[in-house]
Short mmCIF file of C-alpha atoms in Angstrom, two decimals:
data_model
loop_
_atom_site.label_atom_id
_atom_site.label_comp_id
_atom_site.label_asym_id
_atom_site.label_seq_id
_atom_site.Cartn_x
_atom_site.Cartn_y
_atom_site.Cartn_z
CA MET K 1 -0.11 0.15 -0.10
CA PRO K 2 1.17 2.94 -1.20
CA LYS K 3 2.68 5.54 2.38
CA ALA K 4 0.09 8.81 2.20
CA ARG K 5 2.17 11.97 1.31
CA LYS K 6 2.46 14.46 3.98
CA SER K 7 1.33 18.00 3.36
CA SER K 8 3.01 20.77 3.55
CA PRO K 9 2.46 23.07 6.96
CA PRO K 10 0.23 26.03 5.99
CA ALA K 11 2.66 29.11 4.84
CA THR K 12 3.84 31.25 7.90
CA PRO K 13 3.13 34.93 7.14
CA LYS K 14 5.54 37.68 7.98
CA ARG K 15 6.11 39.42 11.47
CA ARG K 16 4.58 42.52 10.92
CA SER K 17 7.67 44.20 11.96
CA GLN K 18 9.82 42.20 9.06
CA ALA K 19 7.53 42.85 6.14
CA ARG K 20 7.29 45.99 6.61
CA ARG K 21 10.17 48.36 4.33
CA GLN K 22 11.90 50.95 5.93
CA LEU K 23 11.47 53.53 4.09
CA THR K 24 14.89 55.56 2.33
CA ALA K 25 15.59 59.26 3.48
CA GLN K 26 14.45 60.24 0.35
CA GLU K 27 10.98 58.51 0.95
CA LEU K 28 11.00 60.24 4.35
CA SER K 29 11.83 63.98 3.79
CA GLU K 30 9.31 63.35 0.83
CA LEU K 31 6.62 63.26 3.46
CA ALA K 32 4.23 65.92 4.15
CA PRO K 33 4.17 67.57 6.85
CA ILE K 34 1.22 66.57 9.13
CA PRO K 35 -2.19 69.13 8.44
CA GLU K 36 -2.15 71.14 11.97
CA THR K 37 -5.55 73.14 12.91
CA LEU K 38 -5.25 76.48 14.67
CA ARG K 39 -7.56 79.13 15.91
CA PRO K 40 -8.05 81.10 18.58
CA GLY K 41 -9.48 80.49 22.04
CA LEU K 42 -8.71 76.52 21.87
CA ASP K 43 -9.21 74.97 25.74
CA VAL K 44 -6.07 72.77 24.70
CA LEU K 45 -3.31 72.92 22.14
CA PHE K 46 -1.06 69.66 22.46
CA VAL K 47 2.50 69.75 21.30
CA GLY K 48 3.71 66.17 19.87
CA ILE K 49 7.64 66.52 18.90
CA ASN K 50 7.64 65.43 15.17
CA PRO K 51 5.69 63.22 13.30
CA GLY K 52 6.92 59.08 13.17
CA VAL K 53 7.07 56.89 10.06
CA VAL K 54 3.17 55.77 10.61
CA SER K 55 2.21 58.85 11.22
CA GLY K 56 4.01 60.42 8.92
CA GLN K 57 2.81 57.97 6.46
CA LYS K 58 -0.90 57.92 7.23
CA GLN K 59 -1.08 61.85 7.89
CA LEU K 60 -2.14 61.87 11.30
CA HIS K 61 -1.26 62.86 14.64
CA PHE K 62 -0.40 60.21 17.13
CA GLY K 63 -1.67 57.68 14.42
CA ASN K 64 1.04 54.60 15.69
CA PRO K 65 -1.99 52.47 17.18
CA GLN K 66 0.91 51.72 20.02
CA ASN K 67 0.39 55.32 21.38
CA TYR K 68 -1.45 55.63 24.16
CA PHE K 69 -2.97 59.61 23.17
CA TRP K 70 -6.12 58.81 22.23
CA LYS K 71 -6.80 56.29 24.58
CA GLY K 72 -5.45 59.08 27.41
CA LEU K 73 -7.78 61.22 26.44
CA PHE K 74 -11.14 59.30 26.87
CA GLU K 75 -9.64 57.44 29.94
CA SER K 76 -9.54 61.15 31.82
CA GLU K 77 -12.83 62.10 30.41
CA LEU K 78 -11.01 64.81 27.92
CA ILE K 79 -13.43 63.86 24.91
CA PRO K 80 -16.49 61.59 25.94
CA GLU K 81 -16.07 58.88 23.68
CA ALA K 82 -13.02 56.53 22.60
CA VAL K 83 -11.69 57.64 18.80
CA ARG K 84 -9.06 56.61 16.18
CA PRO K 85 -6.43 58.80 14.77
CA GLU K 86 -8.44 58.70 11.76
CA ASP K 87 -11.00 60.28 13.91
CA GLY K 88 -8.80 63.00 15.07
CA HIS K 89 -10.30 65.94 13.33
CA ARG K 90 -13.02 65.35 15.98
CA LEU K 91 -10.72 66.59 18.31
CA SER K 92 -11.09 70.39 17.12
CA ALA K 93 -14.31 69.89 15.31
CA GLU K 94 -16.25 69.34 18.67
CA TRP K 95 -14.11 69.10 21.53
CA ASN K 96 -11.96 72.19 21.25
CA MET K 97 -8.62 71.39 21.19
CA SER K 98 -5.65 71.15 18.72
CA ILE K 99 -2.08 69.33 17.96
CA VAL K 100 0.76 70.50 16.11
CA ASN K 101 4.08 69.28 16.30
CA LEU K 102 7.43 71.18 17.25
CA VAL K 103 9.46 69.40 14.55
CA GLN K 104 7.54 68.98 11.21
CA ARG K 105 9.50 66.23 9.37
CA THR K 106 8.56 62.66 10.16
CA THR K 107 11.49 60.99 11.42
CA PRO K 108 12.33 56.83 12.63
CA SER K 109 12.84 58.22 15.92
CA THR K 110 13.08 61.00 18.04
CA SER K 111 16.64 60.36 18.26
CA ASP K 112 17.07 61.69 15.34
CA LEU K 113 16.02 64.97 15.42
CA SER K 114 19.50 66.88 17.43
CA ARG K 115 18.60 69.56 20.10
CA HIS K 116 19.72 72.53 17.11
CA GLU K 117 17.24 71.90 15.03
CA MET K 118 14.60 71.35 17.95
CA ARG K 119 15.78 74.36 19.67
CA ALA K 120 15.56 75.97 16.10
CA ALA K 121 12.10 75.18 15.62
CA VAL K 122 11.03 77.32 18.72
CA PRO K 123 10.02 80.11 17.44
CA GLU K 124 7.51 79.18 14.73
CA LEU K 125 6.01 77.47 17.92
CA CYS K 126 5.29 80.43 20.00
CA ARG K 127 4.13 82.43 16.58
CA LYS K 128 1.44 79.20 16.50
CA ILE K 129 0.74 79.60 20.77
CA THR K 130 0.48 83.87 20.26
CA SER K 131 -1.49 83.73 17.12
CA ASN K 132 -4.14 81.47 18.26
CA PRO K 133 -3.99 82.08 21.79
CA PRO K 134 -4.85 78.90 23.70
CA ARG K 135 -5.96 78.45 27.54
CA VAL K 136 -3.62 75.38 28.02
CA VAL K 137 -0.73 74.37 26.08
CA CYS K 138 0.06 70.65 26.95
CA PHE K 139 4.04 69.08 25.61
CA VAL K 140 3.64 65.67 24.95
CA GLY K 141 6.81 64.75 26.20
CA LYS K 142 9.17 66.31 28.68
CA GLY K 143 11.84 66.45 25.73
CA ILE K 144 9.40 68.88 24.06
CA TYR K 145 9.61 70.97 26.92
CA GLU K 146 12.81 70.81 27.61
CA ALA K 147 13.77 72.28 24.09
CA PHE K 148 11.07 75.00 24.32
CA VAL K 149 12.42 76.24 27.67
CA GLY K 150 15.65 75.50 26.66
CA HIS K 151 16.70 73.72 30.30
CA THR K 152 15.95 70.80 32.60
CA GLY K 153 15.10 72.07 35.63
CA PHE K 154 11.61 71.36 35.53
CA ALA K 155 8.96 68.55 36.78
CA LEU K 156 6.17 67.06 35.02
CA GLY K 157 2.41 68.32 35.11
CA LEU K 158 1.37 71.89 35.48
CA GLN K 159 3.87 74.20 35.24
CA ASP K 160 5.06 77.40 37.52
CA ASP K 161 5.36 79.80 34.82
CA VAL K 162 2.58 80.65 32.41
CA TYR K 163 3.07 81.22 28.56
CA ASP K 164 2.60 85.36 28.19
CA LEU K 165 0.36 85.87 25.08
CA GLY K 166 0.15 89.59 25.26
CA ALA K 167 4.43 89.61 24.79
CA GLU K 168 6.02 91.22 21.68
CA LEU K 169 7.88 87.61 20.09
CA GLU K 170 11.63 88.35 19.67
CA THR K 171 13.33 87.56 17.01
CA GLN K 172 16.39 85.95 18.98
CA PRO K 173 15.48 82.69 19.69
CA GLU K 174 17.62 83.21 23.13
CA HIS K 175 14.61 85.38 24.04
CA LEU K 176 11.80 82.76 23.99
CA PRO K 177 9.25 81.82 24.87
CA PRO K 178 7.98 84.37 26.82
CA LEU K 179 7.50 83.26 29.95
CA ARG K 180 6.16 84.80 33.82
CA ARG K 181 4.51 84.49 36.70
CA PRO K 182 0.87 83.95 36.94
CA ASP K 183 0.63 86.51 39.78
CA SER K 184 3.18 88.58 38.15
CA PRO K 185 1.57 92.20 37.80
CA SER K 186 -0.19 91.92 34.52
CA ASP K 187 -3.41 91.91 32.67
CA ALA K 188 -1.72 90.07 29.75
CA PRO K 189 -3.62 86.82 29.06
CA PHE K 190 -1.45 83.37 29.23
CA ALA K 191 -1.62 80.00 28.73
CA TYR K 192 -1.05 77.79 31.10
CA LEU K 193 1.52 75.40 30.57
CA PHE K 194 1.70 71.48 31.41
CA VAL K 195 4.03 68.91 30.88
CA MET K 196 3.19 64.39 30.75
CA PRO K 197 5.65 61.99 29.83
CA SER K 198 5.37 61.12 26.16
CA THR K 199 2.70 58.78 24.97
CA SER K 200 4.77 56.61 22.53
CA GLY K 201 4.54 52.96 23.41
CA ARG K 202 8.48 53.12 23.57
CA THR K 203 8.31 55.36 26.76
CA ALA K 204 9.14 52.83 29.24
CA ALA K 205 9.85 55.19 32.36
CA TYR K 206 6.09 55.48 32.60
CA GLN K 207 3.62 53.01 31.91
CA ASN K 208 -0.06 53.70 31.10
CA PRO K 209 -1.57 54.19 34.18
CA GLU K 210 0.78 56.18 35.47
CA LYS K 211 0.56 57.94 32.04
CA ARG K 212 -3.39 58.66 32.27
CA GLN K 213 -2.80 60.14 35.77
CA TYR K 214 -1.58 63.03 33.61
CA PHE K 215 -3.80 63.31 31.68
CA CYS K 216 -6.44 63.32 34.67
CA GLN K 217 -4.70 66.56 36.10
CA LEU K 218 -4.82 68.03 32.77
CA LYS K 219 -8.63 67.70 32.25
CA TYR K 220 -8.52 69.02 35.69
CA VAL K 221 -6.35 72.54 34.56
CA ARG K 222 -8.64 72.26 31.20
CA ASP K 223 -11.68 72.87 33.49
CA CYS K 224 -10.69 75.88 35.84
CA ALA K 225 -9.03 77.66 32.70
CA ALA K 226 -11.96 77.46 30.56
CA ARG K 227 -14.21 78.92 33.84
CA GLN K 228 -11.64 81.44 34.12
CA PRO K 229 -11.76 84.39 35.56
CA ASP K 230 -14.70 83.68 37.20
CA SER K 231 -13.53 81.09 39.48
CA ALA K 232 -11.31 80.62 42.06
CA PRO K 233 -7.60 79.74 41.00
CA ILE K 234 -6.16 76.28 40.64
CA ASP K 235 -6.39 74.03 43.83
CA HIS K 236 -3.20 72.90 43.69
CA ALA K 237 -3.54 70.19 46.68
CA ARG K 238 -6.46 68.90 44.65
CA LEU K 239 -4.34 69.00 41.11
CA ALA K 240 -1.61 67.04 42.95
CA ALA K 241 -4.50 64.39 44.86
CA LEU K 242 -4.72 63.26 40.95
CA GLY K 243 -1.85 62.82 40.06
CA PRO K 244 0.66 59.68 40.54
CA GLN K 245 1.65 59.51 44.33
CA VAL K 246 4.61 56.92 43.60
CA ARG K 247 8.40 58.04 41.80
CA SER K 248 9.23 54.61 40.60
CA ARG K 249 10.87 53.70 37.26
CA TYR K 250 7.80 51.11 36.70
CA PHE K 251 4.15 52.95 37.68
CA LYS K 252 2.08 50.78 39.18
CA ARG K 253 -1.83 51.48 40.49
CA GLN K 254 -2.27 49.93 43.54
#
């Protein structure tokens, strides 16, 4: 009796990371900047560092599905329903928030950006903020704010300084951004400045439960800013209670 032939095993699909072709430097340079929607009076203006490859190809802010940004907005109740990056236009159209990038060009990694390139982008970011004054500017990543202010002497969360929306912008980057204390003797409007960890899936130093608490803090700041000047100032004790209570490398909610 002839032996039965063994059937060949089904072809194993290539792993996604292996199947994705690396873009050349020329192809990366040809990707257009992601469109930005700006107008005065936004409740929150988010500042990302620059588009990653997935975001650049899709032309979407925080377009990588591994990025926590859109989940963080919903889980903190900054927006009332869960949305995908493809629905990001609703952030401006329905919820009065928007997104810009510090640097416009797409790179495989943020490490491909030099400090000089990021610092050189600050005047244009200041122009966007001053021309379209928001109530809160949120920097989605500590490195973005480091480039913005030119130093590292700050903690995550609500900053002590505010952005002076009434200041005349200087042309020299070393004179930017125009910051002041919120209680300084000035009648000029200002925007609160808030810094949260990067929402990238590559950011291992902060896990999603801790990132969510920074989003919750941001929601409180947004709500307070939206009610001013008719309400009391921000309650810093309440703000601290909303934030992470553990400063370990890997945070786990108890």
